[in-house]
XYZ file of C-alpha atoms in Angstrom:
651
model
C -228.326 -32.095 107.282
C -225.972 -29.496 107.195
C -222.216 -29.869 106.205
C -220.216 -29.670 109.083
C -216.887 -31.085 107.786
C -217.267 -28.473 104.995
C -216.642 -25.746 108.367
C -213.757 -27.272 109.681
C -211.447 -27.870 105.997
C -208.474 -26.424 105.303
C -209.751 -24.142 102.965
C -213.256 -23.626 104.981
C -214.450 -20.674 107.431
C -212.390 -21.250 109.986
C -209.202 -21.416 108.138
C -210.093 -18.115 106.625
C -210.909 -16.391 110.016
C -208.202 -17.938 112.408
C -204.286 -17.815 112.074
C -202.504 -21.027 112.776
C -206.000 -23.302 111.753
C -205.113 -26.974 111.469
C -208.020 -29.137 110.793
C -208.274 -31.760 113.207
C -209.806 -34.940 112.391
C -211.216 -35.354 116.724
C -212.873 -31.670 115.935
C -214.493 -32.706 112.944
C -216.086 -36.137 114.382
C -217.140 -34.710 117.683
C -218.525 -31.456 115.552
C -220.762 -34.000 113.284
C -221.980 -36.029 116.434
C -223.797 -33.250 117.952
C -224.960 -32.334 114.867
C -226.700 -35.192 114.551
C -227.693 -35.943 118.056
C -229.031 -32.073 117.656
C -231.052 -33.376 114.513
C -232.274 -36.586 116.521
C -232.443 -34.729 119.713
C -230.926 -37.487 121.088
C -228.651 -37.530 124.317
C -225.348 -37.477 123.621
C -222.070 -37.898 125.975
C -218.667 -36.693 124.700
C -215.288 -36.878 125.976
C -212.728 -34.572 123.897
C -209.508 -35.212 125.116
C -207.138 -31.804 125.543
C -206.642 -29.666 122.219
C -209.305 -31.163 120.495
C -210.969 -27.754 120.415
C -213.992 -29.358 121.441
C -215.642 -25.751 121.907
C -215.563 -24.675 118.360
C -216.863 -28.385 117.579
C -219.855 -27.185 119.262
C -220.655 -23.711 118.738
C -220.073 -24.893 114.783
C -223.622 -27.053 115.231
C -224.932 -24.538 117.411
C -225.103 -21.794 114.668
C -225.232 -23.648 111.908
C -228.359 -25.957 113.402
C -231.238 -23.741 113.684
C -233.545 -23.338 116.831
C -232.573 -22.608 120.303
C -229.454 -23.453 122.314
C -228.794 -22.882 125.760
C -224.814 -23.668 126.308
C -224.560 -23.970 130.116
C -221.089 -23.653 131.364
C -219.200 -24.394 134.776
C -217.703 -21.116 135.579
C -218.315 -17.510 134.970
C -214.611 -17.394 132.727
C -215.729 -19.565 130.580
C -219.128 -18.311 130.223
C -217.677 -14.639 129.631
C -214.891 -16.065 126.854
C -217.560 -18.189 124.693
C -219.923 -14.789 124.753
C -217.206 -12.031 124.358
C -214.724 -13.751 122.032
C -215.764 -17.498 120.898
C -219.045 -17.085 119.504
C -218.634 -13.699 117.861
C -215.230 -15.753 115.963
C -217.142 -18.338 114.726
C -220.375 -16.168 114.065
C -218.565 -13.944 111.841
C -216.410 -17.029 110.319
C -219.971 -18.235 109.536
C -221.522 -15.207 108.262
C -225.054 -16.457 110.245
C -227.301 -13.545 111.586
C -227.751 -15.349 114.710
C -228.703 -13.805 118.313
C -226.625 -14.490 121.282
C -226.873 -13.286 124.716
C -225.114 -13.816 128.555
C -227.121 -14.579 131.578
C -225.845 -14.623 134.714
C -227.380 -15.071 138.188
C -228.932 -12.193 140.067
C -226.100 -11.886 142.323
C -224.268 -10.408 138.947
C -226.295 -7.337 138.231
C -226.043 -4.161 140.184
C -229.881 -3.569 141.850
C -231.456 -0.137 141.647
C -233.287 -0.658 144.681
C -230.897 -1.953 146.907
C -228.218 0.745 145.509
C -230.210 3.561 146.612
C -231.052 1.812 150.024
C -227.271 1.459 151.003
C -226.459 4.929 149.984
C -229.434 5.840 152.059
C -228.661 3.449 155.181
C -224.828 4.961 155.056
C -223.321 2.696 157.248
C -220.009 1.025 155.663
C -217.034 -0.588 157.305
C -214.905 1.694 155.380
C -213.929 4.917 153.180
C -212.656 2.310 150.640
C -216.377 0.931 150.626
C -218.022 4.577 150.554
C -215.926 5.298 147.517
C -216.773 2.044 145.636
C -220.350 2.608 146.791
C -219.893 6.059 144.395
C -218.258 3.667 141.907
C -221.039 1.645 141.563
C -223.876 4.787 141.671
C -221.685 6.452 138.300
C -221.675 2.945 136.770
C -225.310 2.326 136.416
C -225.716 5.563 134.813
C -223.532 4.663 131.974
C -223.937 0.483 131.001
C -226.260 -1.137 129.329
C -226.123 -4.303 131.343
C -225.648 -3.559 134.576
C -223.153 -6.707 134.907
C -220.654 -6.056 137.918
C -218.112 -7.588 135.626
C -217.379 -4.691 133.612
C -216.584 -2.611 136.601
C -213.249 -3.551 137.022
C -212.342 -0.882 139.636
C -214.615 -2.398 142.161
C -212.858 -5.586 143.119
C -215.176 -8.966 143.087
C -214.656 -9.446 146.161
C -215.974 -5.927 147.702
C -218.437 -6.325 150.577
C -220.147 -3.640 148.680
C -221.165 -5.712 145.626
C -223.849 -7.777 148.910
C -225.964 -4.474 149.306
C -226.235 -3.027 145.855
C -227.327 -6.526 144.427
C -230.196 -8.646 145.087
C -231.044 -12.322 145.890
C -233.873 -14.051 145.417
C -235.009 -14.071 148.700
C -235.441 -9.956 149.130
C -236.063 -9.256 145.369
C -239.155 -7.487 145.604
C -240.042 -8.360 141.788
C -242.674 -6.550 139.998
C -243.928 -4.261 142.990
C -240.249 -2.859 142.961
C -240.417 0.648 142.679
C -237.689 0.586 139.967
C -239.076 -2.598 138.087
C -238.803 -1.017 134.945
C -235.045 -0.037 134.933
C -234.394 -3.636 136.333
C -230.823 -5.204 134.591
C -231.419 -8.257 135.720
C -235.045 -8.579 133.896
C -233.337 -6.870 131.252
C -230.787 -9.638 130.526
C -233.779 -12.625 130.943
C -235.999 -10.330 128.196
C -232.191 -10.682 125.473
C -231.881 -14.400 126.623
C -235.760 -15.330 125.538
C -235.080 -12.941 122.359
C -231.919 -14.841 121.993
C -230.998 -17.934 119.383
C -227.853 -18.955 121.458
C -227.951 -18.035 125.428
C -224.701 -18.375 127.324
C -225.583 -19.504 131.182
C -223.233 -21.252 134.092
C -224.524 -24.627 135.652
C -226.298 -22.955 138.345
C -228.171 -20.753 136.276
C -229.693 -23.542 134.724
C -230.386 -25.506 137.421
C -232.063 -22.389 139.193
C -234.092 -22.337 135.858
C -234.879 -26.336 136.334
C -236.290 -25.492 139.964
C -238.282 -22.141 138.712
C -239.458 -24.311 135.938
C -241.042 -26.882 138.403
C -242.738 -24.173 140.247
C -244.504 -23.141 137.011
C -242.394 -19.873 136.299
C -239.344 -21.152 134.386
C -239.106 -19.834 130.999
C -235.664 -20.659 129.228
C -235.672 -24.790 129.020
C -239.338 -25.304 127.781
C -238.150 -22.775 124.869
C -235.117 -24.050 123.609
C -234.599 -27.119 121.298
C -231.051 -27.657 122.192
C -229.002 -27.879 125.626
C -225.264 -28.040 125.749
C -223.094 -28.650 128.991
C -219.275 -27.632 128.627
C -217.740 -28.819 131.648
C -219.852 -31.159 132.470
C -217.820 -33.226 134.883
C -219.714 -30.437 137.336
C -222.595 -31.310 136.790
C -223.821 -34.292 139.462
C -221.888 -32.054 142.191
C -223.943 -28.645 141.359
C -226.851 -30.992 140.497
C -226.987 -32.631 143.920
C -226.787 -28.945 145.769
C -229.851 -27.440 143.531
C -232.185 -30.402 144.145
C -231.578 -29.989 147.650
C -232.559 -27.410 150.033
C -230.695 -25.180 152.914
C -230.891 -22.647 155.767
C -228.359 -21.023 157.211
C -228.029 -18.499 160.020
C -226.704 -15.668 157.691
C -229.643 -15.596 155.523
C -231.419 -15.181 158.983
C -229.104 -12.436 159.855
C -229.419 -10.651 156.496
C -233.417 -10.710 157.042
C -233.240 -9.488 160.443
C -230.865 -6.407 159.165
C -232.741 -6.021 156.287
C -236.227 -5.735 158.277
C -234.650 -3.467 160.482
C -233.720 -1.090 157.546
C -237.483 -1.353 156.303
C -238.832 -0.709 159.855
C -236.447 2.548 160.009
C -237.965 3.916 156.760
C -241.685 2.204 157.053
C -242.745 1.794 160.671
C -240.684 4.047 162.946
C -243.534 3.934 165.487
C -243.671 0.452 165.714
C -240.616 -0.812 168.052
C -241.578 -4.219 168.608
C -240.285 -4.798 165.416
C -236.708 -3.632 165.441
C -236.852 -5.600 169.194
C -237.730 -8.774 167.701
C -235.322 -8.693 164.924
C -232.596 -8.649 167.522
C -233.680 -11.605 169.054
C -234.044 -13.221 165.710
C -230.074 -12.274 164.964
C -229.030 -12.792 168.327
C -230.730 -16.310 168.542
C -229.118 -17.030 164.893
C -225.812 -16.178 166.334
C -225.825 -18.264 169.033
C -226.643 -21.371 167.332
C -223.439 -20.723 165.185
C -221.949 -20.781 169.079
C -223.163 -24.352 169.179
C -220.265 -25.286 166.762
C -215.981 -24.699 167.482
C -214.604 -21.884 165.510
C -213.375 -22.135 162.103
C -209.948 -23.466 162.263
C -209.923 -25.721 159.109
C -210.217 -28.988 160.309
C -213.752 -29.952 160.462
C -216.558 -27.489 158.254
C -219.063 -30.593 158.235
C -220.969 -32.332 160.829
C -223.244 -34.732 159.791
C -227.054 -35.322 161.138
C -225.878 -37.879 163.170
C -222.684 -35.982 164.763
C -224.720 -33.206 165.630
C -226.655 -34.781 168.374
C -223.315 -34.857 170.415
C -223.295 -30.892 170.365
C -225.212 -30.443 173.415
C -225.737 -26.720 172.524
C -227.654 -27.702 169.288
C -231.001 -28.637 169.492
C -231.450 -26.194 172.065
C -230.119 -23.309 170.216
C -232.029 -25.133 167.309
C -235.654 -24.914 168.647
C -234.538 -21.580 170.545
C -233.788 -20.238 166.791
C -237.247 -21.595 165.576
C -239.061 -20.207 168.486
C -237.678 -16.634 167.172
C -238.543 -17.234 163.879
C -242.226 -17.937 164.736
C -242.336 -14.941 166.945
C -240.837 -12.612 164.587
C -243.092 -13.868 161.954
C -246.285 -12.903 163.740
C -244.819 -9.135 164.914
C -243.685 -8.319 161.414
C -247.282 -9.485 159.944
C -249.167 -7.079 161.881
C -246.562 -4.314 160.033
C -246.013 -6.176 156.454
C -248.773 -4.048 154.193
C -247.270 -0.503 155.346
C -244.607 -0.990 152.253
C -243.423 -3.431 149.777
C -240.131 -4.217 151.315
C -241.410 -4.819 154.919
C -243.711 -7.043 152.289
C -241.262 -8.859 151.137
C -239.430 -9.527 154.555
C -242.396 -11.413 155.841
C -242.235 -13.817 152.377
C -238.673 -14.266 153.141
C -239.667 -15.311 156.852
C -242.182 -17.945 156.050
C -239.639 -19.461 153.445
C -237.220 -19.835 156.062
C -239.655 -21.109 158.714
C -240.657 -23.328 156.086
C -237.306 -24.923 155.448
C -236.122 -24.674 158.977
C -239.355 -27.095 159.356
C -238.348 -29.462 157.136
C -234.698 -29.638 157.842
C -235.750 -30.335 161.733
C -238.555 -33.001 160.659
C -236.499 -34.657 158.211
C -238.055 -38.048 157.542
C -236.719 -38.911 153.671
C -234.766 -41.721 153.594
C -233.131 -41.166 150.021
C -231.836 -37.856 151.491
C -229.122 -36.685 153.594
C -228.506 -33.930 156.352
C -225.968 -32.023 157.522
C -224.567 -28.824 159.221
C -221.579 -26.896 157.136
C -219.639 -24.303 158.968
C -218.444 -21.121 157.951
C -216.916 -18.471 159.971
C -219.609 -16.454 160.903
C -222.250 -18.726 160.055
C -223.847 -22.325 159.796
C -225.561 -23.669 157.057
C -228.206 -26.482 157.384
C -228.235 -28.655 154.250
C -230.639 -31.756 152.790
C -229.533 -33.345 149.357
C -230.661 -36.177 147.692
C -228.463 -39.456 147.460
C -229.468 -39.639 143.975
C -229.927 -37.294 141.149
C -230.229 -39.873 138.409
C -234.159 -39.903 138.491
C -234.514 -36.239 139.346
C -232.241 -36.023 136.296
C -234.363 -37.959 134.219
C -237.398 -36.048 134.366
C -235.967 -33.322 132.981
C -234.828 -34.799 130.077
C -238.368 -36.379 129.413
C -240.514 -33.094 130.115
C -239.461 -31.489 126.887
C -238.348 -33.233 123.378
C -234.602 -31.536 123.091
C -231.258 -32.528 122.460
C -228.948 -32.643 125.446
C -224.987 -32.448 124.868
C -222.920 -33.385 127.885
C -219.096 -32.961 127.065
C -215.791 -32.381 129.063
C -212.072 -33.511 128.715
C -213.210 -35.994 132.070
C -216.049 -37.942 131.884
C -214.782 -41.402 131.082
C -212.868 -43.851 133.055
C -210.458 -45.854 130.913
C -213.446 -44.447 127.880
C -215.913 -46.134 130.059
C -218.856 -43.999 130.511
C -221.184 -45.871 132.951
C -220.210 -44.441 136.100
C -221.325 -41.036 134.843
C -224.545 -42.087 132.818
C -225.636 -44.018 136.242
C -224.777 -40.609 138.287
C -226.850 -38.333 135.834
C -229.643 -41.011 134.962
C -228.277 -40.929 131.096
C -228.342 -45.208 130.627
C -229.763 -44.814 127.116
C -227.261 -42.114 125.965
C -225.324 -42.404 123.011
C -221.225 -41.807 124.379
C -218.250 -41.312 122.404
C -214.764 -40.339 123.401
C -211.981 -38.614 121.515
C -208.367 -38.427 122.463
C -205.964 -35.668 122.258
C -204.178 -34.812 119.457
C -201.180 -33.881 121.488
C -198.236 -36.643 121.183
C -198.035 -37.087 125.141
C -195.582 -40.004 125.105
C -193.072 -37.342 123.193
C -194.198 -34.366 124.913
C -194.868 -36.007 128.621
C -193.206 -38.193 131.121
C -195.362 -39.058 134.229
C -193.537 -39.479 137.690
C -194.038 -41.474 140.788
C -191.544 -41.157 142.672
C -189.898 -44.390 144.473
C -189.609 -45.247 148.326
C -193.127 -42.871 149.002
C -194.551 -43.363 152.401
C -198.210 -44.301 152.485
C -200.393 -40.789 152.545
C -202.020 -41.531 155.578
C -198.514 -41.153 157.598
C -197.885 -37.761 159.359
C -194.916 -37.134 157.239
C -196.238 -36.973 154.083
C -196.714 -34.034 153.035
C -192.830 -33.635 154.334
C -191.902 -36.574 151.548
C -193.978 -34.829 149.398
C -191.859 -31.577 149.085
C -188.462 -33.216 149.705
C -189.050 -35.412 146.714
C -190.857 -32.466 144.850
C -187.636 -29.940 145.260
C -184.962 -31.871 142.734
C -187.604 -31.792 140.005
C -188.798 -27.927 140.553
C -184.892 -27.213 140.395
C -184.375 -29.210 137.500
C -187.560 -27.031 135.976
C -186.128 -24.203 136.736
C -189.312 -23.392 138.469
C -192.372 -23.225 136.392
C -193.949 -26.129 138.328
C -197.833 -26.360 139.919
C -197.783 -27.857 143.045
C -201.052 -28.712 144.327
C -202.690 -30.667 147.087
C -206.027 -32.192 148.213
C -206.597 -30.800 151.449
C -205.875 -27.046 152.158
C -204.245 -28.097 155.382
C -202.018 -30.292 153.130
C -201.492 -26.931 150.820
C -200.746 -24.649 154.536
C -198.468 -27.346 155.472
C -196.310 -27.169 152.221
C -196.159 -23.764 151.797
C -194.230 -23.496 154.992
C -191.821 -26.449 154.329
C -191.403 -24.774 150.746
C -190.285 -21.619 151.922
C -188.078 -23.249 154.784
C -186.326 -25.632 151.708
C -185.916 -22.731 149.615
C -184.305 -20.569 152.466
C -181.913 -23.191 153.289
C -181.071 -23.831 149.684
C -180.867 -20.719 148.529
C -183.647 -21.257 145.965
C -184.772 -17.854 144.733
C -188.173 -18.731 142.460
C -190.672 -16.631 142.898
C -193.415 -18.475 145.314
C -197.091 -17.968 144.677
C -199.946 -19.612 147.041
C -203.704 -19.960 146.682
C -205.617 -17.219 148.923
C -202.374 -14.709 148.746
C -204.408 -13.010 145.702
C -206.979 -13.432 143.742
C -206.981 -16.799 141.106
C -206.679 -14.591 137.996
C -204.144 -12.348 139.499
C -202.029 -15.400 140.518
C -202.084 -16.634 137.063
C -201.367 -14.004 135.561
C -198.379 -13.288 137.988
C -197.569 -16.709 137.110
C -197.540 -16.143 133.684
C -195.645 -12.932 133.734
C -192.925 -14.602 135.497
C -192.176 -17.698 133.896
C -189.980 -19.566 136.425
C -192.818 -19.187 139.558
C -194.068 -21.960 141.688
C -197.668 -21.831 142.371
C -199.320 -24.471 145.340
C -203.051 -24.333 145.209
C -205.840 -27.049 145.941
C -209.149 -27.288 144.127
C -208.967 -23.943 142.715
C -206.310 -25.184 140.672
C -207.470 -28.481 139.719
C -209.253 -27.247 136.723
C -210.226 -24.585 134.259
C -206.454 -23.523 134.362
C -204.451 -22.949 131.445
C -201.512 -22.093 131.035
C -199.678 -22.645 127.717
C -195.987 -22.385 126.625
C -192.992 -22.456 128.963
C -194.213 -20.824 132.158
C -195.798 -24.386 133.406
C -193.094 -27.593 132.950
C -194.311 -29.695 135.699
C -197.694 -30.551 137.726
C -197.061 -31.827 141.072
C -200.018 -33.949 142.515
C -199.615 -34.989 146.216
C -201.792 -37.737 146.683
C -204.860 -39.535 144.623
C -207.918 -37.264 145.054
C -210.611 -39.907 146.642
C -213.008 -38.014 148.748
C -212.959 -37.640 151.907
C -215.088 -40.116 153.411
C -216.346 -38.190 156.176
C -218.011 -35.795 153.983
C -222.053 -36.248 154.785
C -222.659 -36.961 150.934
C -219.773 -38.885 150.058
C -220.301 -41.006 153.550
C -223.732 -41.715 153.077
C -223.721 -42.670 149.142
C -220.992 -45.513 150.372
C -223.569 -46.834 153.121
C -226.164 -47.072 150.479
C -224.369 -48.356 148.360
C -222.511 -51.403 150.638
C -225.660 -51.820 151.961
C -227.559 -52.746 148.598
C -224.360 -55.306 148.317
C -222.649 -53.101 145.788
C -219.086 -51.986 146.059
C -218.693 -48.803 146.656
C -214.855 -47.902 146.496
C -215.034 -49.725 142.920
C -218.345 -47.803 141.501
C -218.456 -44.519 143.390
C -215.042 -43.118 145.047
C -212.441 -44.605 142.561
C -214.467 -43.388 139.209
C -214.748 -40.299 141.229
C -211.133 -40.016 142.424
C -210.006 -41.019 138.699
C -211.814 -38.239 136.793
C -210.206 -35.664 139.283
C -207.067 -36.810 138.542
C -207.699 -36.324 135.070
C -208.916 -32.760 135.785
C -205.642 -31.597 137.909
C -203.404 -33.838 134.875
C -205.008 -31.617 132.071
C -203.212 -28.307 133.558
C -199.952 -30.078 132.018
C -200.179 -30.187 128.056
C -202.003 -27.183 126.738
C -200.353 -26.652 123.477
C -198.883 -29.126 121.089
C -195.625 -27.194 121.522
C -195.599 -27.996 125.552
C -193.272 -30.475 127.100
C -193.578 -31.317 130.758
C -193.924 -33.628 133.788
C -196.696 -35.332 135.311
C -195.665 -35.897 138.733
C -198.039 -38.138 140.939
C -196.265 -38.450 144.326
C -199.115 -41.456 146.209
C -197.172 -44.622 146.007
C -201.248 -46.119 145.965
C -200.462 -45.738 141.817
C -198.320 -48.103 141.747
C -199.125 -50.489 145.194
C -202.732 -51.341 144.456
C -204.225 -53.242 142.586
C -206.590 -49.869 141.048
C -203.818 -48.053 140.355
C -203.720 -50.069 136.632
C -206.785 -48.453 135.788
C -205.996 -45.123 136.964
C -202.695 -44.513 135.030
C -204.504 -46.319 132.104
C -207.425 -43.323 132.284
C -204.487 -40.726 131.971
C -203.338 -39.776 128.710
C -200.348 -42.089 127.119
C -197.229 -40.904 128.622
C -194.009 -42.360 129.267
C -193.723 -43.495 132.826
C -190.758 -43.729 135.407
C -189.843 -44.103 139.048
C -186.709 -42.183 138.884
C -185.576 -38.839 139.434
C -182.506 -39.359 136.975
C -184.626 -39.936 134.425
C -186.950 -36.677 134.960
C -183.784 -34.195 135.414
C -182.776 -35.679 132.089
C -186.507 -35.480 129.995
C -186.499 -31.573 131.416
C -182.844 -30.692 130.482
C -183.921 -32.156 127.006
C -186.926 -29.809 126.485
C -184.611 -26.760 127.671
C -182.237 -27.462 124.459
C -185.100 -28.348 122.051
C -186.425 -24.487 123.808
C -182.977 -23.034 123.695
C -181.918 -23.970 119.808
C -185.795 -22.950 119.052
């Protein structure tokens, strides 16, 4: 086996390539566990607590290993920093000729076919979109990838990037006229060629469904697969082993038809006719459902038979489907994209057909809204055995590791989720001395969360401790209602106070631009939700507290959530103690870890649901959170902060 340890030394590789290197006695135990799991290909589940550096623990294994690895990530950030910057470090620290290469989904690369279909369609919402329409037309003549990431000018969020990429539903594959130039091909030819390929959680899993239609090609080839961020996984899991419609895809293949028709079968004008009933009928069944105000986005199965408009508009939108279907396959040989509508329509139907005819009892339905469209979704209640078969179909080793997979270093609640029983788990914690460097806060004389003040207690007893921070405080909620509703009571207490830190809020800007505005500013106050529950850090003195307004259990009207619990109470299980506190406590830990990111940081923890300290669970909550001092009073917290602004000051 290969020497690991040797890597991590004071006087190894590392040390020699990186300034500041500090061997760390976590990194160099998690680091020789995946090695050997890798050697075993065994299962293994790690929890590295915060500064453990647990991704140079495995990228060391990785290179040094031999064979295949697949790292899957849960964001595109971290997927971009381990291929631009983490694995070239430790590949040149290692001085092994290894391959590597990024894959993203489809949605990533610019598509030559659709490119020159928009610029010959013409028809955008504004000069802003006809000018990054040119953007994008000069950029494919120049990269090599064809990743919308390195056009910077073009911002992600541009309705432009939706016609000049493709999906999977109207790629027209290898009877695309421009097949050979494809980036997207391109990028799956460098990951087989590869020895380490960088993908995101839904890559894979999109690979995992390909793969049981017979057409997958990354898993069966690789010996090793490695999850970062794995805490994601049973959430993206439970989506991909599911199924959905929704009325925009059936918008997008009228529009797209009607395109094709334009340029394929002008004489035909039944066509064009029928996709506007198609759109029109997948409009109205949106109509069956209130607009989007926030409040409700879900309806489950059983909900929806109370919309009176729904089945109607329903069967009305299935009756268009089946009508369209049989005009456009009298037209569908007169070009490959007219083609390639008529696939898309019979997957739909398809779908649509199952969705209405649902008759699985270990799945469950629902509607999700969005503004201009609904979405009709099926899940499973359980991945665990879906999860299972993959592990057995090919011999591999599978590394699951995150800073939150344990609860109180308990891992069954996550090997029964993913189906890992027989796993081998280990958990490190943090090197960071949190009972020096943190104080956690819950504040005294709380009202319950459910009262229709709370969110008012919330900021009155958040404002002494973001004045005593000077600022530099994350504020975040579990609700964006909760978020809208302290923004507004934020800016009124400021106003009245005179309190002149700069205020940033989730949705003003774009995530990255916030935290780098954040950053920059170093006494801002950011309130976010989810966005800012994880894969945020911020080091050094811009972040001195994290404000948490209540304990994140999920709602339990969501469809999935609501109908795991009745499975689960039904089979005479408890469900609050095995599904929605495990849940609710490895949240916490996410939204917790934005706190200490350096062993130089110094801040407060400040958990504002009385439920910590009134219930009986709360012992095992506070117990999963890293070791800091505790306290109920303010006093105490204006003190610990002053402190760390003299230790900052004679620094």
């Amino acid at each position: 086996m290969v020497d690991i340890s040797g890597v991590f030394a004071d006087s190894g590789p590392l040390a020699q390539a990186l300034t500041d290197y500090k061997p760390r006695a976590q990194q160099i135990e998690m680091a020789a566990a995946i090695a050997a799991a890798m050697e075993q290909q065994s299962v293994l589940i790690a929890e590295a607590g915060t500064g453990t550096g647990k991704t140079f623990a495995y990228l060391v294994p990785a290179l040094l290993m031999g064979g295949k690895v697949i790292i899957s990530t849960g964001t595109k950030t971290l997927q971009d920093q381990l291929f631009d910057r983490d694995i070239p470090l430790v590949r040149k620290a290692l001085n092994v000729p290894v391959k590597i290469a990024l894959l993203k989904g489809r949605a990533n690369y610019v598509c030559h076919y659709h490119l020159e279909r928009a610029k010959l369609e013409g028809r955008f919402a504004s000069r802003t979109d006809v000018h990054y329409l040119q953007e994008v037309s000069g950029f494919i003549q120049t990269t090599n990838t064809g990743d919308k990431a390195e056009l910077g000018s073009v911002p992600e969020t541009s309705a432009v990037w939706s016609q000049v990429t493709s999906t999977r539903d109207n790629c027209l594959g290898q009877d695309c006229p421009f097949h050979r130039d494809c980036f997207v091909l391109k990028a799956r030819k460098a990951a087989l060629d590869a020895d380490i390929v960088v993908v995101n959680h839904h890559l894979f899993f999109a690979d995992v469904m390909l793969r049981d239609e017979g057409s997958g090609e990354l898993l069966p080839a690789c010996n090793t697969v490695i999850f970062d961020e794995a805490h994601q996984l049973p959430e993206v899991a439970t989506l991909f082993f599911g199924e959905s419609v929704s009325t925009a895809q059936i918008v997008e293949l009228a529009r797209d038809t009607r395109v094709e028709a334009a340029l394929n079968a002008k004489d035909f004008v039944e066509l064009p006719k029928a996709a506007e009933d198609l759109e029109r009928a997948a409009r109205d069944l949106r109509l069956a459902f209130p607009p989007l105000d926030g409040a409700i986005t879900r309806f489950q199965a059983s909900a929806l038979k109370l919309r009176e408009e729904f089945a109607p508009n329903l069967e009305l939108t299935a009756k268009a489907l089946d009508a369209f279907s049989a005009i456009l396959l009298e037209q569908a040989e007169r070009s490959e994209g007219l083609k390639n509508c008529l696939q898309r329509t019979t997957d739909i139907r398809e779908r649509l057909q199952r969705w209405r005819n649902h008759s699985d009892t270990n799945q469950v339905r629902w509607a999700e809204l969005f503004s201009q469209s609904v979405q009709l979704n099926a899940a499973p209640l359980e991945i665990a055995e879906i999860f299972q078969r993959q592990l057995a179909s090919h011999p591999k080793a599978w590394i699951f590791t995150s800073a939150t997979l344990a609860v109180c270093e308990d891992f069954r609640h996550y090997q029964s989720e993913m189906g890992l029983k027989d796993a081998t788990t280990r958990a490190w914690g943090s090197p960071f001395d949190f009972e020096r460097q943190a104080l956690l806060y819950v504040p005294a004389n709380m009202p319950e969360p459910n009262a229709p003040q709370y969110t008012e207690a919330v900021v009155a007893a958040a404002l002494p401790v973001i004045k005593a921070a000077g600022g530099r405080t994350f504020l975040l909620f579990t609700s964006l209602k909760a978020m809208n509703d302290a923004r507004l009571r934020v800016q009124v207490n400021f106003s009245e106070e005179g309190i002149v830190f700069p205020l940033l809020v989730q949705g003003d800007r774009p995530k990255a631009e916030l935290l780098e505005r954040f950053r920059e500013l170093g006494n801002a106050v950011l309130i976010g939700s989810h966005s800012f529950w994880e894969g945020v850090d911020v080091k050094g003195d811009a972040l001195s507290v994290v404000i948490i307004d209540r304990l994140p259990f999920s709602p339990p009207d969501d469809p999935v959530v609501a109908a795991r619990i009745e499975a689960l109470n039904k089979n005479g299980r408890s469900a609050f103690m095995e599904y929605q506190l495990p849940e609710a406590i490895i949240t916490l830990k996410q939204g917790a870890g934005r706190l200490i990111r350096d062993e130089t940081d110094r801040g407060v923890l400040m958990i504002c649901d009385p439920r910590l300290i009134s219930k009986g669970y709360g012992r095992r909550i506070w117990q999963s959170l890293p070791p800091m001092k505790r306290t109920r009073e303010v006093d105490e917290v204006i003190a610990f902060l002053s402190v760390g602004e003299k230790v900052k000051n004679q620094v």
